[in-house]
């Protein structure tokens, strides 16, 4: 990837990067179904989204959002 997103090493870095670009409300390329570590399953509708149950923040860059492996937890209510 040429945008530098691949250098982001954890979920917090992804949140900070995406927010710095003002893209936190963008839809991902694929609406992945995520299973949170709390056991809740939900659909990722924006590139930064909190689990509806435990409010763990999940984040992915728009350009990496076609792959579920790129979605990273950033911490409870990080976003
Ligand atoms: Zn959860």
Coordinates of C-alpha atoms and ligand atoms in Angstrom, one line a residue:
X1 CA 0.0 0.0 0.0
X2 CA 1.3 3.4 -0.8
X3 CA -0.6 5.4 1.7
X4 CA 1.4 4.5 4.8
X5 CA -1.5 2.7 6.5
X6 CA 0.5 -0.6 6.6
X7 CA 2.9 1.0 9.0
X8 CA 0.2 1.5 11.6
X9 CA 1.1 -1.0 14.3
X10 CA -2.0 -1.2 16.5
X11 CA -5.6 -0.3 16.8
X12 CA -4.9 3.0 18.6
X13 CA -2.6 4.1 15.8
X14 CA -5.3 3.2 13.2
X15 CA -7.9 5.3 15.1
X16 CA -5.6 8.3 15.3
X17 CA -4.6 8.0 11.6
X18 CA -8.2 7.6 10.3
X19 CA -9.4 10.5 12.5
X20 CA -6.6 12.7 11.4
X21 CA -7.9 12.2 7.9
X22 CA -11.5 12.8 9.0
X23 CA -12.6 9.5 7.6
X24 CA -13.9 7.8 10.8
X25 CA -17.5 7.7 9.5
X26 CA -16.6 6.2 6.1
X27 CA -18.1 2.8 5.4
X28 CA -15.6 -0.1 4.9
X29 CA -15.2 -1.7 1.5
X30 CA -16.8 -4.8 3.0
X31 CA -19.3 -4.8 5.9
X32 CA -17.5 -7.5 7.9
X33 CA -19.2 -9.4 10.7
X34 CA -16.9 -9.1 13.7
X35 CA -16.9 -11.3 16.8
X36 CA -15.8 -9.2 19.7
X37 CA -13.7 -10.6 22.5
X38 CA -16.8 -10.2 24.7
X39 CA -18.6 -12.7 22.5
X40 CA -20.9 -10.2 20.7
X41 CA -21.1 -10.4 17.0
X42 CA -21.8 -7.2 15.0
X43 CA -21.5 -5.7 11.6
X44 CA -18.7 -3.1 11.0
X45 CA -20.7 -0.3 9.4
X46 CA -18.0 2.4 9.6
X47 CA -14.2 2.1 9.6
X48 CA -14.2 3.0 13.3
X49 CA -16.9 1.5 15.4
X50 CA -17.5 0.4 19.0
X51 CA -18.9 -3.0 20.0
X52 CA -22.5 -2.4 20.9
X53 CA -22.1 -4.5 24.0
X54 CA -18.8 -3.8 25.7
X55 CA -17.9 -0.6 23.7
X56 CA -14.5 -2.0 22.6
X57 CA -13.4 0.3 19.7
X58 CA -12.5 -1.5 16.4
X59 CA -10.7 0.3 13.7
X60 CA -9.5 -0.3 10.1
X61 CA -8.1 2.1 7.5
X62 CA -10.5 2.7 4.5
X63 CA -7.9 1.3 2.1
X64 CA -7.4 -1.9 4.1
X65 CA -11.0 -2.4 4.9
X66 CA -11.5 -5.2 2.4
X67 CA -9.6 -7.6 4.7
X68 CA -10.9 -8.6 8.1
X69 CA -7.4 -9.2 9.3
X70 CA -6.7 -5.4 9.2
X71 CA -9.5 -4.7 11.7
X72 CA -7.8 -4.1 15.1
X73 CA -9.2 -3.4 18.6
X74 CA -8.0 -0.1 20.0
X75 CA -9.4 -0.3 23.6
X76 CA -12.7 0.2 25.4
X77 CA -14.3 3.5 24.2
X78 CA -11.0 4.6 22.6
X79 CA -12.9 6.4 19.7
Ligands
LIG1 ZN1 -17.6 -6.4 22.8

